[in-house]
Amino acid sequence: MLATKHQNTIDAAVKANHERTFYSHYPEHPKAYGEEAHAKGVQSYQQLLNKPFKQLLQTGETGWVGEEVSPYTQEVLGVTYPTFAVDDLVSRAGEAAHAWAHTSVQERAGVLTETLERIKDYFFDIANATMHTTGQSFMMSFQASGPHANDRALEAIATGYHELLRYPAELEWEKPMGKTSIRLKKTFRAIPKGTGVVIGCSTFPVWNTLPGVYANLITGNPVIIKPHPRAILPIAIAVSAIQQVLQDNGHDPHLCQLAPDSSDHLIAKTLAEHTGVKLIDYTGSSAFGNYVESLPGKTVFTEKAGVNSVLLDSVNDLDAVIQNLAFSVSLYSGQMCTAPQNFFIPETGINTAAGHVSFNDVVQRFHDAVVALVNNPKMGPGTLGALQNENTYHRAQEAAQLGGKVILAGTPVNNEEFAKARVLAPTILEVSSADSSIYEKELFGPIVLIVKTKDTTHTIQLAKQMAQKHGAITCAAYTTDPATKEKITDEMNSVFTPVSFNLTGFIWVNQHAAFSDFHVSGGNPAGNASFTNQEFIIKRFVWVGNREMIA
Amino acid sequence: MLATKHQNTIDAAVKANHERTFYSHYPEHPKAYGEEAHAKGVQSYQQLLNKPFKQLLQTGETGWVGEEVSPYTQEVLGVTYPTFAVDDLVSRAGEAAHAWAHTSVQERAGVLTETLERIKDYFFDIANATMHTTGQSFMMSFQASGPHANDRALEAIATGYHELLRYPAELEWEKPMGKTSIRLKKTFRAIPKGTGVVIGCSTFPVWNTLPGVYANLITGNPVIIKPHPRAILPIAIAVSAIQQVLQDNGHDPHLCQLAPDSSDHLIAKTLAEHTGVKLIDYTGSSAFGNYVESLPGKTVFTEKAGVNSVLLDSVNDLDAVIQNLAFSVSLYSGQMCTAPQNFFIPETGINTAAGHVSFNDVVQRFHDAVVALVNNPKMGPGTLGALQNENTYHRAQEAAQLGGKVILAGTPVNNEEFAKARVLAPTILEVSSADSSIYEKELFGPIVLIVKTKDTTHTIQLAKQMAQKHGAITCAAYTTDPATKEKITDEMNSVFTPVSFNLTGFIWVNQHAAFSDFHVSGGNPAGNASFTNQEFIIKRFVWVGNREMIA
């Protein structure tokens, strides 16, 4: 039975969740999946193009939509997806719910882990689909939508498995009453809250979707996935694999439905407001996220916009730091929710092991490192990827007009493989700490602001204020002084922002590792949820305890 | 150090929380506290009367208030309490917060358990104060405000202790990278959300207050307690004990402040809306509860009104069942949130081991049992207690006019010890299932409705609908048929209502035991919180993970 087939995997994931040391079930190196997997993946991806996607096991479609365009080729993918009436989606989920709620946690965990194993077979298809919908480089597409997303999903399964088995399902309660006693049989049931909707985004259509999907499913709730109309294919492949495994094992594939829509007829609000929908996971803009959070009677998990800061105080090796930061701001052109935007640097410059470096020199060296990276044909295009959205492209091109001093203007960068790819070097602007109208908002895409501060105390004050008012998902800080480190930790943590100190080499503030790093804290305006803490799981079901007299 | 003094107590409570078998740290029998404790308690309670309550370690009072009246004697207690400006309360809490947040979990748990031990010294003072503010009988006053409340508080400490120590505070994360690796030091901090306010009720001023108080304190948050103006003394005694222990151990007593007010100048809304207040626990009316839940930017825990049902299908020993139910509806005159109100009985009557009993006979025997109980001078007054609120008294006296057929009119019952006590026999009305305007609301106090249904399927349908629409905290069901039992469980659990089956003897549906029964599920309109599941604890802090490069 699937209830036991993956027990070792689940046990190891539960252990990893608690220990939070390095753990990964799905290797992040493409080569781990065989030498031919990459080429085969390109082929099978191409076979999906220019035809209807018929792999879903859902019935009752009302039409077909599809408007994906590759940010690399500017060509339409030509894949169309079935649409469904919202009432039908919700009622089919409801019909599938009862049997799933009464399926044991062990069986649910087994079946869901099996779905991940099936998704693994499509990692390279999904990688290519991700690349040509999001504009991520191949490597990021592979890792983020493949092994990293699967690891996050397994993390959700494991957290659910642990929480759902936390209490004995049945026990005898015996209360002594002098010479006699009262005996009750008690049973504890984790009652699923009801149908969930997961609303995806265009930049991370799988990574940001699977945690909510698996959190719902492990806790016994059916789920409907509403992808972004410009990034359907990657998650459609995953959903079809999930549905196949559900069906193969005697479960209703409508437990996990895809709900594609088109930009001229969006259904996210209709789904979210449907009385049959109880749980909503959302990744995207703050405006829509705040709307979802305000809906009465719904349990809501959001990841919204935030403004991430870099605090430069003092360093050992400035070159290593600058290299790390240049890569960090270039990676996927600032389209990650974890990408740093505001660099706070004291006007007096910073101390390094090799002596003091002035503010202007730090800025110049950062400029030089970014320019060298993006213009390196072997490194630049693969790091920058492409801009998912035309609007982001145009906004970034005009970013130099935002104000302040232009350190680097975001000009097009050539991608040798894809001549039409939407690629821009990051725009770097130097602004004064008084220019809060410029730096006090998320400038999504390849735009970096260097904010000149009086000193590190001023830096901390501004970074903290930003996180508190506008939210932050990450913060990078560089200091060689233990007291300053403690102060930054205290102040940023007090506004629920995690800090990464002194990163250099092959680790960047943008990265959040499954089984170890909580993703989004839930404590500041950047979102109210966190992958995958207990809250992300236990708010999806309710413990109900029944009692029965034992005669 | 207190960090270790109570370790065995805390470990045992953590274990009990997980196993959910019978556990109690504070014995519920008054005699366990010594033969003289009762008499001493009466004395020291009387010494508190007719003077200002000066035992609080709070400074800056702006005046004195006090309007408590004993439901037993109709006399004012004459105790006055200091009032404080809301801004001062919040700012003093804020000043105390930082050091407490940086106090280890072990030390916090130790100090808080010590406060419970100190409160124990005042159990009998608190019992008398509870009796003469709430109208509970002495025994209920003692148990609910003493050992049971302390056990709930210890449960909250233990749940917090477990959750806060769930992850390693510090660890090394090492990611293999081919022949080398990346090493990060990671630290996990549970950041308290901020100052909490606990708004108490007039019927259970200690039992419903301590869980939120201790949940806030164990998770590092200061707390302000806003008691009901008619039931301040019981919790004031507890708070003074808590403050004393905090101060004795070098902690700021303003971590736990009392905020008395008067009915002509209520401060609950001002406190709840204060930007410095992040957490709110509330027990009371649905109207105010819904308001509190709607406040933006607050984490809110509520227990509101609900309508609890009794489902009669079939029984073995009808007498034993009727006795149990007569006691259940009489206990504290229906002023418990767990008291049953609507009795659903099929018009065809019910089967018993001794044969079939008609609807009318069931009703008659229930009537007779209630009359016998309340008119028994040894049992009646001690079970009924007194009506806390004059309005409840008048409303219950007029309940016979609500409609339906009057089975028993709520006439005054004599209390030999307290001639002026506000005591009424329960009003019992028989209504038809069409009279939903009568039974579809909470009728707080000694009012019982018998709803005649077509059959048990109809019974289940109505009880489920009530719980879904109006909320329910408990449900008692009587059936000897396993399939019916399963159906009732499924249907009532699906609206997040726990069911107690076939209770007879010395256990009643009204009782919820610490360490075993979750109190309120959080899943239906009767409230959004549950004593003391993990959600009740983990929503009060945020996990933040920091990372640092290991060179």
mmCIF file with all atom_site columns, N, CA, C and O in Angstrom, chain A residues 372-410:
data_model
loop_
_atom_site.group_PDB
_atom_site.id
_atom_site.type_symbol
_atom_site.label_atom_id
_atom_site.label_alt_id
_atom_site.label_comp_id
_atom_site.label_asym_id
_atom_site.label_entity_id
_atom_site.label_seq_id
_atom_site.pdbx_PDB_ins_code
_atom_site.Cartn_x
_atom_site.Cartn_y
_atom_site.Cartn_z
_atom_site.occupancy
_atom_site.B_iso_or_equiv
_atom_site.pdbx_formal_charge
_atom_site.auth_seq_id
_atom_site.auth_comp_id
_atom_site.auth_asym_id
_atom_site.auth_atom_id
_atom_site.pdbx_PDB_model_num
ATOM 1   N N  . ALA A 1 372 ? 30.472 43.801 -15.139 1.00 0.00 ? 372 ALA A N  1
ATOM 2   C CA . ALA A 1 372 ? 31.295 42.668 -15.571 1.00 0.00 ? 372 ALA A CA 1
ATOM 3   C C  . ALA A 1 372 ? 30.462 41.389 -15.655 1.00 0.00 ? 372 ALA A C  1
ATOM 4   O O  . ALA A 1 372 ? 30.588 40.608 -16.604 1.00 0.00 ? 372 ALA A O  1
ATOM 5   N N  . LEU A 1 373 ? 29.590 41.225 -14.672 1.00 0.00 ? 373 LEU A N  1
ATOM 6   C CA . LEU A 1 373 ? 28.767 40.017 -14.661 1.00 0.00 ? 373 LEU A CA 1
ATOM 7   C C  . LEU A 1 373 ? 27.803 39.999 -15.838 1.00 0.00 ? 373 LEU A C  1
ATOM 8   O O  . LEU A 1 373 ? 27.737 39.015 -16.598 1.00 0.00 ? 373 LEU A O  1
ATOM 9   N N  . VAL A 1 374 ? 27.052 41.071 -16.019 1.00 0.00 ? 374 VAL A N  1
ATOM 10  C CA . VAL A 1 374 ? 25.993 41.029 -17.040 1.00 0.00 ? 374 VAL A CA 1
ATOM 11  C C  . VAL A 1 374 ? 26.578 41.020 -18.456 1.00 0.00 ? 374 VAL A C  1
ATOM 12  O O  . VAL A 1 374 ? 25.943 40.507 -19.388 1.00 0.00 ? 374 VAL A O  1
ATOM 13  N N  . ASN A 1 375 ? 27.785 41.570 -18.611 1.00 0.00 ? 375 ASN A N  1
ATOM 14  C CA . ASN A 1 375 ? 28.381 41.593 -19.953 1.00 0.00 ? 375 ASN A CA 1
ATOM 15  C C  . ASN A 1 375 ? 29.228 40.362 -20.257 1.00 0.00 ? 375 ASN A C  1
ATOM 16  O O  . ASN A 1 375 ? 29.759 40.228 -21.359 1.00 0.00 ? 375 ASN A O  1
ATOM 17  N N  . ASN A 1 376 ? 29.352 39.488 -19.272 1.00 0.00 ? 376 ASN A N  1
ATOM 18  C CA . ASN A 1 376 ? 30.080 38.245 -19.508 1.00 0.00 ? 376 ASN A CA 1
ATOM 19  C C  . ASN A 1 376 ? 29.126 37.273 -20.216 1.00 0.00 ? 376 ASN A C  1
ATOM 20  O O  . ASN A 1 376 ? 28.149 36.815 -19.632 1.00 0.00 ? 376 ASN A O  1
ATOM 21  N N  . PRO A 1 377 ? 29.380 36.976 -21.501 1.00 0.00 ? 377 PRO A N  1
ATOM 22  C CA . PRO A 1 377 ? 28.403 36.184 -22.254 1.00 0.00 ? 377 PRO A CA 1
ATOM 23  C C  . PRO A 1 377 ? 28.180 34.792 -21.662 1.00 0.00 ? 377 PRO A C  1
ATOM 24  O O  . PRO A 1 377 ? 27.115 34.210 -21.847 1.00 0.00 ? 377 PRO A O  1
ATOM 25  N N  . LYS A 1 378 ? 29.147 34.274 -20.937 1.00 0.00 ? 378 LYS A N  1
ATOM 26  C CA . LYS A 1 378 ? 28.963 32.955 -20.330 1.00 0.00 ? 378 LYS A CA 1
ATOM 27  C C  . LYS A 1 378 ? 28.126 33.036 -19.041 1.00 0.00 ? 378 LYS A C  1
ATOM 28  O O  . LYS A 1 378 ? 27.524 32.067 -18.615 1.00 0.00 ? 378 LYS A O  1
ATOM 29  N N  . MET A 1 379 ? 28.155 34.188 -18.397 1.00 0.00 ? 379 MET A N  1
ATOM 30  C CA . MET A 1 379 ? 27.507 34.322 -17.091 1.00 0.00 ? 379 MET A CA 1
ATOM 31  C C  . MET A 1 379 ? 26.249 35.192 -17.130 1.00 0.00 ? 379 MET A C  1
ATOM 32  O O  . MET A 1 379 ? 25.241 34.891 -16.487 1.00 0.00 ? 379 MET A O  1
ATOM 33  N N  . GLY A 1 380 ? 26.329 36.294 -17.851 1.00 0.00 ? 380 GLY A N  1
ATOM 34  C CA . GLY A 1 380 ? 25.285 37.315 -17.785 1.00 0.00 ? 380 GLY A CA 1
ATOM 35  C C  . GLY A 1 380 ? 23.885 36.806 -18.092 1.00 0.00 ? 380 GLY A C  1
ATOM 36  O O  . GLY A 1 380 ? 22.995 36.836 -17.236 1.00 0.00 ? 380 GLY A O  1
ATOM 37  N N  . PRO A 1 381 ? 23.667 36.332 -19.335 1.00 0.00 ? 381 PRO A N  1
ATOM 38  C CA . PRO A 1 381 ? 22.293 35.929 -19.695 1.00 0.00 ? 381 PRO A CA 1
ATOM 39  C C  . PRO A 1 381 ? 21.754 34.824 -18.802 1.00 0.00 ? 381 PRO A C  1
ATOM 40  O O  . PRO A 1 381 ? 20.573 34.843 -18.431 1.00 0.00 ? 381 PRO A O  1
ATOM 41  N N  . GLY A 1 382 ? 22.610 33.876 -18.437 1.00 0.00 ? 382 GLY A N  1
ATOM 42  C CA . GLY A 1 382 ? 22.164 32.775 -17.579 1.00 0.00 ? 382 GLY A CA 1
ATOM 43  C C  . GLY A 1 382 ? 21.795 33.239 -16.192 1.00 0.00 ? 382 GLY A C  1
ATOM 44  O O  . GLY A 1 382 ? 20.988 32.609 -15.505 1.00 0.00 ? 382 GLY A O  1
ATOM 45  N N  . THR A 1 383 ? 22.414 34.319 -15.745 1.00 0.00 ? 383 THR A N  1
ATOM 46  C CA . THR A 1 383 ? 22.068 34.846 -14.430 1.00 0.00 ? 383 THR A CA 1
ATOM 47  C C  . THR A 1 383 ? 20.815 35.711 -14.504 1.00 0.00 ? 383 THR A C  1
ATOM 48  O O  . THR A 1 383 ? 19.887 35.566 -13.701 1.00 0.00 ? 383 THR A O  1
ATOM 49  N N  . LEU A 1 384 ? 20.779 36.603 -15.490 1.00 0.00 ? 384 LEU A N  1
ATOM 50  C CA . LEU A 1 384 ? 19.662 37.561 -15.584 1.00 0.00 ? 384 LEU A CA 1
ATOM 51  C C  . LEU A 1 384 ? 18.348 36.891 -15.974 1.00 0.00 ? 384 LEU A C  1
ATOM 52  O O  . LEU A 1 384 ? 17.269 37.355 -15.622 1.00 0.00 ? 384 LEU A O  1
ATOM 53  N N  . GLY A 1 385 ? 18.433 35.820 -16.755 1.00 0.00 ? 385 GLY A N  1
ATOM 54  C CA . GLY A 1 385 ? 17.209 35.250 -17.311 1.00 0.00 ? 385 GLY A CA 1
ATOM 55  C C  . GLY A 1 385 ? 16.562 36.297 -18.211 1.00 0.00 ? 385 GLY A C  1
ATOM 56  O O  . GLY A 1 385 ? 17.253 37.124 -18.818 1.00 0.00 ? 385 GLY A O  1
ATOM 57  N N  . ALA A 1 386 ? 15.235 36.282 -18.281 1.00 0.00 ? 386 ALA A N  1
ATOM 58  C CA . ALA A 1 386 ? 14.521 37.272 -19.085 1.00 0.00 ? 386 ALA A CA 1
ATOM 59  C C  . ALA A 1 386 ? 13.398 37.854 -18.243 1.00 0.00 ? 386 ALA A C  1
ATOM 60  O O  . ALA A 1 386 ? 12.991 37.267 -17.240 1.00 0.00 ? 386 ALA A O  1
ATOM 61  N N  . LEU A 1 387 ? 12.910 39.012 -18.653 1.00 0.00 ? 387 LEU A N  1
ATOM 62  C CA . LEU A 1 387 ? 11.838 39.646 -17.891 1.00 0.00 ? 387 LEU A CA 1
ATOM 63  C C  . LEU A 1 387 ? 10.498 39.039 -18.280 1.00 0.00 ? 387 LEU A C  1
ATOM 64  O O  . LEU A 1 387 ? 10.116 39.054 -19.454 1.00 0.00 ? 387 LEU A O  1
ATOM 65  N N  . GLN A 1 388 ? 9.805  38.524 -17.290 1.00 0.00 ? 388 GLN A N  1
ATOM 66  C CA . GLN A 1 388 ? 8.577  37.776 -17.542 1.00 0.00 ? 388 GLN A CA 1
ATOM 67  C C  . GLN A 1 388 ? 7.549  38.648 -18.235 1.00 0.00 ? 388 GLN A C  1
ATOM 68  O O  . GLN A 1 388 ? 6.891  38.225 -19.178 1.00 0.00 ? 388 GLN A O  1
ATOM 69  N N  . ASN A 1 389 ? 7.447  39.875 -17.764 1.00 0.00 ? 389 ASN A N  1
ATOM 70  C CA . ASN A 1 389 ? 6.325  40.727 -18.136 1.00 0.00 ? 389 ASN A CA 1
ATOM 71  C C  . ASN A 1 389 ? 6.819  41.944 -18.915 1.00 0.00 ? 389 ASN A C  1
ATOM 72  O O  . ASN A 1 389 ? 7.782  42.597 -18.519 1.00 0.00 ? 389 ASN A O  1
ATOM 73  N N  . GLU A 1 390 ? 6.162  42.239 -20.006 1.00 0.00 ? 390 GLU A N  1
ATOM 74  C CA . GLU A 1 390 ? 6.506  43.426 -20.800 1.00 0.00 ? 390 GLU A CA 1
ATOM 75  C C  . GLU A 1 390 ? 6.487  44.700 -19.983 1.00 0.00 ? 390 GLU A C  1
ATOM 76  O O  . GLU A 1 390 ? 7.313  45.595 -20.177 1.00 0.00 ? 390 GLU A O  1
ATOM 77  N N  . ASN A 1 391 ? 5.510  44.805 -19.104 1.00 0.00 ? 391 ASN A N  1
ATOM 78  C CA . ASN A 1 391 ? 5.411  46.022 -18.293 1.00 0.00 ? 391 ASN A CA 1
ATOM 79  C C  . ASN A 1 391 ? 6.638  46.201 -17.409 1.00 0.00 ? 391 ASN A C  1
ATOM 80  O O  . ASN A 1 391 ? 7.127  47.316 -17.224 1.00 0.00 ? 391 ASN A O  1
ATOM 81  N N  . THR A 1 392 ? 7.100  45.094 -16.844 1.00 0.00 ? 392 THR A N  1
ATOM 82  C CA . THR A 1 392 ? 8.316  45.169 -16.031 1.00 0.00 ? 392 THR A CA 1
ATOM 83  C C  . THR A 1 392 ? 9.477  45.652 -16.891 1.00 0.00 ? 392 THR A C  1
ATOM 84  O O  . THR A 1 392 ? 10.283 46.495 -16.464 1.00 0.00 ? 392 THR A O  1
ATOM 85  N N  . TYR A 1 393 ? 9.530  45.133 -18.089 1.00 0.00 ? 393 TYR A N  1
ATOM 86  C CA . TYR A 1 393 ? 10.602 45.518 -19.034 1.00 0.00 ? 393 TYR A CA 1
ATOM 87  C C  . TYR A 1 393 ? 10.574 47.021 -19.278 1.00 0.00 ? 393 TYR A C  1
ATOM 88  O O  . TYR A 1 393 ? 11.594 47.714 -19.163 1.00 0.00 ? 393 TYR A O  1
ATOM 89  N N  . HIS A 1 394 ? 9.402  47.559 -19.590 1.00 0.00 ? 394 HIS A N  1
ATOM 90  C CA . HIS A 1 394 ? 9.314  48.988 -19.887 1.00 0.00 ? 394 HIS A CA 1
ATOM 91  C C  . HIS A 1 394 ? 9.581  49.831 -18.650 1.00 0.00 ? 394 HIS A C  1
ATOM 92  O O  . HIS A 1 394 ? 10.275 50.844 -18.703 1.00 0.00 ? 394 HIS A O  1
ATOM 93  N N  . ARG A 1 395 ? 9.051  49.383 -17.520 1.00 0.00 ? 395 ARG A N  1
ATOM 94  C CA . ARG A 1 395 ? 9.250  50.142 -16.290 1.00 0.00 ? 395 ARG A CA 1
ATOM 95  C C  . ARG A 1 395 ? 10.726 50.175 -15.924 1.00 0.00 ? 395 ARG A C  1
ATOM 96  O O  . ARG A 1 395 ? 11.262 51.212 -15.535 1.00 0.00 ? 395 ARG A O  1
ATOM 97  N N  . ALA A 1 396 ? 11.410 49.049 -16.093 1.00 0.00 ? 396 ALA A N  1
ATOM 98  C CA . ALA A 1 396 ? 12.830 48.981 -15.744 1.00 0.00 ? 396 ALA A CA 1
ATOM 99  C C  . ALA A 1 396 ? 13.657 49.839 -16.700 1.00 0.00 ? 396 ALA A C  1
ATOM 100 O O  . ALA A 1 396 ? 14.628 50.479 -16.300 1.00 0.00 ? 396 ALA A O  1
ATOM 101 N N  . GLN A 1 397 ? 13.238 49.871 -17.954 1.00 0.00 ? 397 GLN A N  1
ATOM 102 C CA . GLN A 1 397 ? 13.971 50.713 -18.923 1.00 0.00 ? 397 GLN A CA 1
ATOM 103 C C  . GLN A 1 397 ? 13.878 52.183 -18.564 1.00 0.00 ? 397 GLN A C  1
ATOM 104 O O  . GLN A 1 397 ? 14.780 52.964 -18.868 1.00 0.00 ? 397 GLN A O  1
ATOM 105 N N  . GLU A 1 398 ? 12.770 52.553 -17.923 1.00 0.00 ? 398 GLU A N  1
ATOM 106 C CA . GLU A 1 398 ? 12.578 53.964 -17.571 1.00 0.00 ? 398 GLU A CA 1
ATOM 107 C C  . GLU A 1 398 ? 12.994 54.278 -16.146 1.00 0.00 ? 398 GLU A C  1
ATOM 108 O O  . GLU A 1 398 ? 12.780 55.391 -15.661 1.00 0.00 ? 398 GLU A O  1
ATOM 109 N N  . ALA A 1 399 ? 13.589 53.297 -15.479 1.00 0.00 ? 399 ALA A N  1
ATOM 110 C CA . ALA A 1 399 ? 13.875 53.450 -14.047 1.00 0.00 ? 399 ALA A CA 1
ATOM 111 C C  . ALA A 1 399 ? 14.866 54.577 -13.771 1.00 0.00 ? 399 ALA A C  1
ATOM 112 O O  . ALA A 1 399 ? 14.832 55.193 -12.706 1.00 0.00 ? 399 ALA A O  1
ATOM 113 N N  . ALA A 1 400 ? 15.719 54.862 -14.743 1.00 0.00 ? 400 ALA A N  1
ATOM 114 C CA . ALA A 1 400 ? 16.715 55.912 -14.540 1.00 0.00 ? 400 ALA A CA 1
ATOM 115 C C  . ALA A 1 400 ? 16.054 57.257 -14.271 1.00 0.00 ? 400 ALA A C  1
ATOM 116 O O  . ALA A 1 400 ? 16.651 58.169 -13.691 1.00 0.00 ? 400 ALA A O  1
ATOM 117 N N  . GLN A 1 401 ? 14.778 57.376 -14.686 1.00 0.00 ? 401 GLN A N  1
ATOM 118 C CA . GLN A 1 401 ? 14.071 58.650 -14.476 1.00 0.00 ? 401 GLN A CA 1
ATOM 119 C C  . GLN A 1 401 ? 13.426 58.760 -13.105 1.00 0.00 ? 401 GLN A C  1
ATOM 120 O O  . GLN A 1 401 ? 12.758 59.760 -12.800 1.00 0.00 ? 401 GLN A O  1
ATOM 121 N N  . LEU A 1 402 ? 13.598 57.727 -12.301 1.00 0.00 ? 402 LEU A N  1
ATOM 122 C CA . LEU A 1 402 ? 12.936 57.757 -10.984 1.00 0.00 ? 402 LEU A CA 1
ATOM 123 C C  . LEU A 1 402 ? 13.475 58.874 -10.105 1.00 0.00 ? 402 LEU A C  1
ATOM 124 O O  . LEU A 1 402 ? 12.764 59.395 -9.238  1.00 0.00 ? 402 LEU A O  1
ATOM 125 N N  . GLY A 1 403 ? 14.743 59.225 -10.295 1.00 0.00 ? 403 GLY A N  1
ATOM 126 C CA . GLY A 1 403 ? 15.358 60.253 -9.465  1.00 0.00 ? 403 GLY A CA 1
ATOM 127 C C  . GLY A 1 403 ? 16.699 59.774 -8.971  1.00 0.00 ? 403 GLY A C  1
ATOM 128 O O  . GLY A 1 403 ? 17.126 58.661 -9.260  1.00 0.00 ? 403 GLY A O  1
ATOM 129 N N  . GLY A 1 404 ? 17.376 60.643 -8.221  1.00 0.00 ? 404 GLY A N  1
ATOM 130 C CA . GLY A 1 404 ? 18.687 60.276 -7.710  1.00 0.00 ? 404 GLY A CA 1
ATOM 131 C C  . GLY A 1 404 ? 19.728 60.307 -8.820  1.00 0.00 ? 404 GLY A C  1
ATOM 132 O O  . GLY A 1 404 ? 19.516 60.866 -9.900  1.00 0.00 ? 404 GLY A O  1
ATOM 133 N N  . LYS A 1 405 ? 20.856 59.691 -8.535  1.00 0.00 ? 405 LYS A N  1
ATOM 134 C CA . LYS A 1 405 ? 21.991 59.720 -9.458  1.00 0.00 ? 405 LYS A CA 1
ATOM 135 C C  . LYS A 1 405 ? 22.082 58.349 -10.137 1.00 0.00 ? 405 LYS A C  1
ATOM 136 O O  . LYS A 1 405 ? 22.092 57.319 -9.477  1.00 0.00 ? 405 LYS A O  1
ATOM 137 N N  . VAL A 1 406 ? 22.137 58.381 -11.466 1.00 0.00 ? 406 VAL A N  1
ATOM 138 C CA . VAL A 1 406 ? 22.178 57.112 -12.196 1.00 0.00 ? 406 VAL A CA 1
ATOM 139 C C  . VAL A 1 406 ? 23.590 56.530 -12.150 1.00 0.00 ? 406 VAL A C  1
ATOM 140 O O  . VAL A 1 406 ? 24.531 57.114 -12.690 1.00 0.00 ? 406 VAL A O  1
ATOM 141 N N  . ILE A 1 407 ? 23.721 55.391 -11.473 1.00 0.00 ? 407 ILE A N  1
ATOM 142 C CA . ILE A 1 407 ? 25.031 54.723 -11.419 1.00 0.00 ? 407 ILE A CA 1
ATOM 143 C C  . ILE A 1 407 ? 25.163 53.787 -12.616 1.00 0.00 ? 407 ILE A C  1
ATOM 144 O O  . ILE A 1 407 ? 26.212 53.674 -13.231 1.00 0.00 ? 407 ILE A O  1
ATOM 145 N N  . LEU A 1 408 ? 24.073 53.115 -12.946 1.00 0.00 ? 408 LEU A N  1
ATOM 146 C CA . LEU A 1 408 ? 24.062 52.225 -14.111 1.00 0.00 ? 408 LEU A CA 1
ATOM 147 C C  . LEU A 1 408 ? 22.658 52.273 -14.707 1.00 0.00 ? 408 LEU A C  1
ATOM 148 O O  . LEU A 1 408 ? 21.679 52.131 -13.984 1.00 0.00 ? 408 LEU A O  1
ATOM 149 N N  . ALA A 1 409 ? 22.580 52.513 -16.004 1.00 0.00 ? 409 ALA A N  1
ATOM 150 C CA . ALA A 1 409 ? 21.269 52.556 -16.662 1.00 0.00 ? 409 ALA A CA 1
ATOM 151 C C  . ALA A 1 409 ? 20.953 51.167 -17.196 1.00 0.00 ? 409 ALA A C  1
ATOM 152 O O  . ALA A 1 409 ? 21.823 50.486 -17.739 1.00 0.00 ? 409 ALA A O  1
ATOM 153 N N  . GLY A 1 410 ? 19.721 50.758 -17.049 1.00 0.00 ? 410 GLY A N  1
ATOM 154 C CA . GLY A 1 410 ? 19.328 49.407 -17.427 1.00 0.00 ? 410 GLY A CA 1
ATOM 155 C C  . GLY A 1 410 ? 19.180 49.257 -18.931 1.00 0.00 ? 410 GLY A C  1
ATOM 156 O O  . GLY A 1 410 ? 18.078 49.336 -19.456 1.00 0.00 ? 410 GLY A O  1
#
